[in-house]
Coordinates of C-alpha atoms and ligand atoms in Angstrom, one line a residue:
M1 CA 2.1 -3.2 14.5
A2 CA -1.3 -1.8 15.6
E3 CA -0.1 1.8 15.9
A4 CA 1.1 1.8 12.3
S5 CA -2.4 1.2 10.9
Q6 CA -4.3 3.6 13.1
G7 CA -6.8 5.7 11.2
I8 CA -5.8 4.4 7.8
G9 CA -8.0 5.9 5.1
A10 CA -9.7 4.4 2.0
D11 CA -7.3 6.4 -0.2
E12 CA -4.2 4.8 1.5
L13 CA -5.9 1.4 1.4
Q14 CA -6.5 1.8 -2.3
L15 CA -2.8 2.5 -2.8
A16 CA -1.8 -0.4 -0.5
T17 CA -3.9 -2.9 -2.5
R18 CA -2.5 -1.8 -5.9
N19 CA 1.1 -1.7 -4.7
H20 CA 2.0 -4.9 -2.9
G21 CA 5.1 -5.6 -0.9
M22 CA 7.4 -8.7 -0.8
P23 CA 6.3 -11.1 2.0
L24 CA 9.3 -11.2 4.3
E25 CA 9.6 -15.0 4.1
A26 CA 10.7 -14.4 0.5
L27 CA 13.9 -13.0 1.9
R28 CA 15.0 -16.7 1.7
F29 CA 15.5 -16.4 -2.1
D30 CA 18.7 -14.9 -3.5
L31 CA 16.6 -13.7 -6.4
T32 CA 13.0 -12.7 -5.7
P33 CA 10.6 -14.5 -8.0
A34 CA 8.9 -11.7 -10.1
G35 CA 5.4 -12.3 -8.6
L36 CA 6.8 -11.8 -5.0
H37 CA 8.9 -8.7 -5.9
Y38 CA 7.3 -5.4 -4.5
V39 CA 5.5 -3.2 -6.9
L40 CA 5.0 0.5 -6.9
V41 CA 3.0 2.3 -9.6
H42 CA 2.2 6.0 -9.1
Y43 CA -0.5 6.2 -11.8
D44 CA -1.8 3.3 -14.1
I45 CA 0.2 0.6 -15.8
P46 CA 0.2 2.0 -19.3
D47 CA -0.8 0.0 -22.4
A48 CA 2.5 -1.0 -24.1
A49 CA 1.4 -0.6 -27.7
R50 CA 3.3 -2.4 -30.5
G51 CA 6.1 -0.6 -32.3
W52 CA 7.6 0.8 -29.0
R53 CA 10.5 3.2 -29.7
L54 CA 13.0 4.5 -27.3
E55 CA 14.0 8.1 -28.2
V56 CA 17.3 9.5 -27.1
G57 CA 17.4 13.2 -27.7
G58 CA 17.6 16.7 -26.2
A59 CA 21.1 18.2 -26.1
V60 CA 22.8 15.6 -28.3
R61 CA 24.6 15.7 -31.6
S62 CA 22.9 12.5 -33.0
P63 CA 19.4 11.8 -31.7
L64 CA 18.4 8.0 -31.8
A65 CA 15.1 6.2 -32.1
L66 CA 15.6 2.6 -31.2
S67 CA 13.2 -0.4 -31.6
L68 CA 13.2 -3.2 -29.1
E69 CA 15.1 -5.3 -31.6
D70 CA 17.7 -2.6 -32.0
L71 CA 18.2 -2.6 -28.2
R72 CA 18.4 -6.4 -28.0
S73 CA 21.1 -6.5 -30.6
R74 CA 23.3 -4.1 -28.6
P75 CA 25.8 -5.3 -25.8
R76 CA 23.9 -7.2 -23.2
T77 CA 24.5 -7.1 -19.4
T78 CA 22.8 -9.1 -16.6
L79 CA 23.0 -7.8 -13.0
P80 CA 21.3 -8.8 -9.8
V81 CA 20.0 -5.6 -8.2
T82 CA 18.3 -4.9 -4.9
L83 CA 15.4 -2.4 -5.4
E84 CA 13.8 -0.6 -2.5
C85 CA 11.1 2.1 -2.4
A86 CA 12.3 5.3 -0.8
G87 CA 9.0 5.2 1.2
N88 CA 9.8 1.8 2.7
G89 CA 9.1 2.1 6.5
R90 CA 6.8 5.1 6.0
A91 CA 3.9 3.7 8.0
F92 CA 6.0 3.6 11.2
L93 CA 6.3 7.4 11.2
D94 CA 4.1 9.4 13.6
P95 CA 2.3 11.4 12.3
R96 CA 2.1 9.1 9.2
P97 CA 2.7 10.9 5.9
I98 CA -0.3 10.1 3.7
S99 CA 1.0 8.1 0.8
Q100 CA 1.6 4.5 0.0
P101 CA 1.7 3.1 3.6
W102 CA 4.6 0.7 3.4
L103 CA 5.7 -1.2 6.5
L104 CA 9.0 -3.0 5.6
E105 CA 8.2 -5.1 2.5
A106 CA 9.0 -2.6 -0.3
V107 CA 12.1 -4.4 -1.5
G108 CA 13.2 -7.2 -3.8
T109 CA 16.2 -8.4 -5.7
A110 CA 15.9 -9.4 -9.3
E111 CA 18.3 -10.2 -12.1
W112 CA 17.9 -7.5 -14.7
T113 CA 19.1 -7.8 -18.3
G114 CA 19.5 -5.0 -20.7
T115 CA 22.0 -2.8 -22.5
P116 CA 24.2 -0.2 -20.7
L117 CA 22.8 3.3 -21.0
S118 CA 26.3 4.6 -21.4
G119 CA 26.6 3.1 -24.9
L120 CA 23.4 4.8 -26.0
L121 CA 24.5 8.1 -24.6
E122 CA 27.9 7.8 -26.2
E123 CA 26.3 7.1 -29.6
A124 CA 24.0 10.1 -29.2
S125 CA 26.9 12.2 -28.1
P126 CA 25.8 14.8 -25.5
A127 CA 26.4 18.4 -26.4
D128 CA 28.8 20.6 -24.5
G129 CA 27.0 21.9 -21.4
A130 CA 25.0 18.7 -20.8
V131 CA 24.4 18.3 -17.0
E132 CA 21.6 15.8 -16.5
V133 CA 19.7 13.1 -18.3
L134 CA 15.9 12.9 -18.0
F135 CA 14.0 9.6 -18.2
T136 CA 10.3 9.7 -19.2
G137 CA 7.8 6.9 -18.7
A138 CA 4.7 6.3 -20.7
D139 CA 2.4 6.6 -17.6
R140 CA 0.5 9.8 -16.9
G141 CA -1.3 11.2 -13.9
I142 CA -1.9 14.1 -11.6
E143 CA 0.2 14.7 -8.5
G144 CA 0.6 17.8 -6.4
E145 CA -2.0 19.4 -8.8
E146 CA 0.4 18.9 -11.8
E147 CA -0.5 16.7 -14.7
Q148 CA 2.6 14.8 -15.7
E149 CA 4.3 11.8 -17.1
Y150 CA 6.4 10.0 -14.6
E151 CA 9.8 11.5 -15.1
R152 CA 13.0 11.6 -13.2
S153 CA 16.5 12.8 -14.0
L154 CA 20.1 11.7 -13.1
P155 CA 23.2 13.8 -13.1
L156 CA 25.2 13.0 -16.3
A157 CA 28.0 11.5 -14.3
E158 CA 25.6 9.0 -12.6
A159 CA 23.8 8.2 -15.9
V160 CA 27.0 7.1 -17.6
R161 CA 28.1 4.7 -14.8
P162 CA 28.6 1.3 -16.5
E163 CA 26.0 -0.5 -14.3
V164 CA 23.1 1.7 -15.3
L165 CA 20.9 -0.3 -17.7
V166 CA 18.0 0.1 -20.1
A167 CA 16.5 -3.3 -19.1
Y168 CA 14.1 -5.5 -21.1
E169 CA 14.3 -8.7 -18.9
M170 CA 13.6 -9.5 -15.3
N171 CA 14.9 -12.9 -14.0
G172 CA 15.4 -14.1 -17.6
D173 CA 11.8 -13.3 -18.8
P174 CA 10.5 -10.2 -20.6
L175 CA 9.6 -7.5 -18.1
P176 CA 6.1 -8.1 -16.5
P177 CA 3.7 -5.3 -17.2
Q178 CA 3.8 -4.0 -13.6
H179 CA 7.6 -3.9 -13.7
G180 CA 7.9 -1.7 -16.8
F181 CA 7.2 -3.8 -20.0
P182 CA 8.8 -3.4 -22.5
L183 CA 11.7 -1.2 -21.1
R184 CA 12.8 0.3 -17.8
L185 CA 15.8 2.0 -16.4
I186 CA 17.9 0.2 -13.7
V187 CA 20.1 2.5 -11.5
P188 CA 21.9 0.1 -9.2
G189 CA 22.3 1.4 -5.7
W190 CA 19.6 4.1 -5.9
Y191 CA 16.2 4.1 -4.3
G192 CA 13.3 2.8 -6.5
M193 CA 12.1 6.2 -7.8
A194 CA 15.1 6.5 -10.1
H195 CA 14.4 3.2 -12.0
V196 CA 11.9 4.7 -14.5
K197 CA 9.5 2.0 -15.9
W198 CA 7.8 2.0 -19.3
L199 CA 10.8 4.1 -20.5
R200 CA 10.1 5.8 -23.8
K201 CA 12.3 8.9 -23.8
V202 CA 15.9 9.8 -22.7
T203 CA 16.6 13.5 -22.9
V204 CA 20.0 15.1 -22.3
L205 CA 19.5 18.4 -20.4
T206 CA 21.7 21.5 -20.1
E207 CA 19.7 22.7 -17.0
P208 CA 18.8 20.5 -14.0
F209 CA 15.3 19.0 -14.3
A210 CA 12.8 20.8 -12.1
G211 CA 9.7 18.6 -12.6
Y212 CA 7.5 17.3 -9.8
Q213 CA 9.2 14.0 -9.0
Q214 CA 12.6 15.7 -8.8
A215 CA 11.9 19.1 -7.2
R216 CA 8.9 18.3 -4.9
G217 CA 8.8 14.6 -4.6
Y218 CA 11.7 12.6 -3.1
R219 CA 13.3 15.4 -1.1
M220 CA 14.0 15.3 2.6
R221 CA 11.9 18.1 4.1
S222 CA 10.4 18.9 7.4
A223 CA 8.1 21.6 6.1
P224 CA 6.5 22.1 2.6
D225 CA 8.4 25.4 1.9
E226 CA 11.9 23.8 2.3
P227 CA 13.8 22.8 -0.8
G228 CA 15.2 19.7 1.0
E229 CA 18.0 17.4 0.0
P230 CA 17.3 15.0 -2.8
V231 CA 16.8 11.2 -2.0
T232 CA 19.4 9.3 -3.9
R233 CA 21.2 6.1 -2.7
L234 CA 19.9 3.3 -0.5
L235 CA 20.7 3.7 3.2
P236 CA 21.7 0.5 4.9
R237 CA 19.0 -1.8 6.0
S238 CA 18.7 -5.4 7.3
L239 CA 15.5 -7.5 7.5
M240 CA 15.0 -10.9 9.0
I241 CA 12.7 -13.7 7.9
P242 CA 10.2 -13.6 10.8
P243 CA 11.0 -16.8 12.8
G244 CA 8.6 -19.5 13.8
I245 CA 4.9 -19.3 13.0
P246 CA 2.6 -16.2 13.0
D247 CA -0.6 -15.4 14.7
F248 CA -3.1 -14.7 11.9
M249 CA -4.2 -11.2 12.9
T250 CA -1.3 -9.7 14.8
R251 CA 1.6 -11.5 13.0
T252 CA 3.2 -12.0 16.4
R253 CA 5.7 -14.9 16.0
Y254 CA 5.6 -18.1 18.1
V255 CA 8.9 -20.1 18.5
E256 CA 10.1 -22.9 20.7
A257 CA 12.8 -22.1 23.4
G258 CA 16.3 -23.3 22.5
T259 CA 18.3 -22.8 19.3
V260 CA 16.5 -20.8 16.6
V261 CA 18.4 -20.0 13.4
L262 CA 17.6 -16.4 12.4
R263 CA 18.2 -15.6 8.7
G264 CA 17.8 -12.4 6.7
R265 CA 19.3 -10.0 4.2
A266 CA 21.1 -6.7 4.3
W267 CA 22.0 -4.1 1.7
S268 CA 23.2 -0.5 1.3
G269 CA 23.6 1.7 -1.8
L270 CA 26.5 3.5 -0.1
G271 CA 28.9 0.7 0.1
P272 CA 29.2 -3.0 1.0
I273 CA 27.6 -4.3 4.2
T274 CA 30.2 -4.9 6.8
R275 CA 28.1 -6.3 9.7
V276 CA 24.7 -7.2 10.9
D277 CA 23.8 -7.4 14.6
V278 CA 20.9 -8.9 16.4
S279 CA 19.4 -7.8 19.7
W280 CA 16.5 -9.1 21.9
D281 CA 16.8 -6.6 24.8
G282 CA 15.7 -3.5 23.0
G283 CA 19.0 -2.6 21.4
W284 CA 21.2 -2.6 24.5
G285 CA 23.1 -5.8 23.7
W286 CA 24.0 -6.5 20.1
H287 CA 25.3 -9.9 18.8
E288 CA 27.1 -10.2 15.5
A289 CA 25.5 -12.3 12.7
A290 CA 27.5 -14.2 10.1
L291 CA 27.4 -12.7 6.6
D292 CA 27.3 -14.5 3.2
P293 CA 28.9 -12.9 0.2
P294 CA 26.5 -10.5 -1.5
V295 CA 24.4 -11.9 -4.4
G296 CA 26.1 -9.2 -6.6
P297 CA 27.9 -5.8 -6.2
F298 CA 24.5 -4.1 -6.2
A299 CA 22.5 -6.7 -4.4
W300 CA 21.8 -7.8 -0.8
C301 CA 23.8 -10.3 1.2
G302 CA 22.4 -13.1 3.4
W303 CA 23.0 -13.2 7.1
R304 CA 22.5 -15.9 9.8
F305 CA 22.5 -16.0 13.6
E306 CA 22.1 -18.9 15.9
W307 CA 19.9 -17.6 18.7
D308 CA 19.5 -19.4 22.0
A309 CA 15.9 -18.2 22.5
P310 CA 15.0 -17.6 26.2
R311 CA 11.4 -18.3 27.2
G312 CA 9.2 -15.1 27.3
E313 CA 7.8 -12.3 25.2
L314 CA 10.3 -10.1 23.5
E315 CA 11.2 -8.1 20.4
L316 CA 13.9 -9.2 18.0
L317 CA 15.9 -6.4 16.3
C318 CA 18.4 -6.5 13.5
R319 CA 20.8 -3.7 12.4
A320 CA 23.1 -3.4 9.4
S321 CA 26.3 -1.3 9.0
D322 CA 28.1 -0.6 5.8
E323 CA 31.6 0.3 4.7
T324 CA 31.0 4.0 5.0
G325 CA 30.2 3.6 8.7
A326 CA 26.5 4.2 8.1
V327 CA 24.4 2.3 10.7
Q328 CA 20.6 1.8 11.0
P329 CA 19.1 4.1 13.7
L330 CA 17.0 2.6 16.5
H331 CA 14.2 5.0 15.9
P332 CA 12.7 6.6 12.8
R333 CA 13.7 10.1 11.7
W334 CA 10.5 11.9 10.6
N335 CA 10.2 13.8 7.4
L336 CA 7.3 15.2 5.3
G337 CA 7.4 12.6 2.5
G338 CA 8.1 9.7 4.8
Y339 CA 11.3 8.8 2.9
Q340 CA 14.4 6.8 4.0
N341 CA 13.1 5.4 7.2
N342 CA 15.7 2.8 7.7
A343 CA 15.1 2.4 11.5
V344 CA 15.8 -1.2 12.7
Q345 CA 13.2 -3.9 12.2
R346 CA 11.4 -5.1 15.3
V347 CA 9.7 -8.5 15.3
R348 CA 7.5 -9.4 18.3
V349 CA 8.2 -13.0 19.4
V350 CA 6.6 -15.3 22.0
V351 CA 9.2 -18.0 23.0
R352 CA 7.4 -21.0 24.4
Ligands
MTE1 N1 7.2 5.2 -15.1 C1 7.3 4.9 -13.8 N2 8.4 4.5 -13.3 C2 8.5 4.2 -11.9 C3 7.4 4.4 -11.1 C4 6.2 4.9 -11.7 O1 5.2 5.1 -11.0 N3 6.2 5.2 -13.0 N4 7.5 4.2 -9.7 C5 8.9 4.3 -9.2 C6 9.0 3.9 -7.8 S1 8.6 5.1 -6.7 C7 9.5 2.7 -7.5 S2 9.8 2.4 -5.8 C8 9.9 1.7 -8.5 C9 9.2 0.4 -8.2 O2 9.7 -0.6 -9.1 P1 9.0 -2.0 -9.1 O3 7.5 -1.8 -9.2 O4 9.5 -2.7 -10.4 O5 9.4 -2.7 -7.9 O6 9.6 2.1 -9.8 C10 9.8 3.5 -10.1 N5 9.6 3.7 -11.5
MO2 MO1 9.1 4.2 -4.6

């Protein structure tokens, strides 16, 4: 773990203390308690003044302005959804892209309650020629020398999927301030950046959105002048609850030789997880873990492996595969923004 933190600057440290990850032992919960769920906020948590209205406008026949009461009186859906930041794993890249320096903890699964966005769009009635829907948050800042509100768009066909929610509850309580109070978008299966928090405006567009978070941020590039492919759905990943007990500074794990039950979670936004494998010889030999049913169609599943731990110092690896045939790589694939690094987790273990 030492290499990941080399030369970390005060700017990255500031981001790291504002934006916390989910301690990996919290993988034990089907639903992550709100206080343990990872948090990522680009700018400041905005002041959610009273009288919040959600505007639905742009290229529509009937613009809407909805109060929270209006939204709560509409059809209500509750879905467990695994959220992961597209930058999860960034700090393992070399050279490290300077941004929020996540190791592997930028994930969580909560039960989100809200009303389907499709119903709102249907009522507003997109005009002919509508191609995308833009979501605007109430938070403002400067990024890439552009002053902006946090804004992201979705293709219209994705926006009207039945599982896309305008959510007002997390795990049965009103959204906490850091998770978007009073309203946020939930786009099951997509990386975190799509789930716009502090949602105040939904705008139907007849041209693709070319704002910062769409055209410059969240694109897979190897050089700044490349347009790059957009980041969209979660690539498969598995994580284990680090076994045994940790050393305070290095977090190296200490376990007793013999049977050690390894447990973790796996997820993918491309399709259901089909297998998880464990290795303790650097990824030469893989051993299949048992899978639990997923917590929901857009949420992680549990896995379990009874390991006969041999004495010595080693590295435990786990690797997920999904229905599309996507498999986690052994080594990170570098890109400018440090996105989508779903290389296998490696946990250093001393077996005594
Ligand atoms: N308005 C707004 N929405 C936002 C963000 C933000 O900075 N502002 N961050 C995005 C990113 S990059 C991620 S990973 C998720 C994090 O959601 P969480 O903090 O609820 O886990 O929110 C997304 N939605
Ligand atoms: Mo993110």
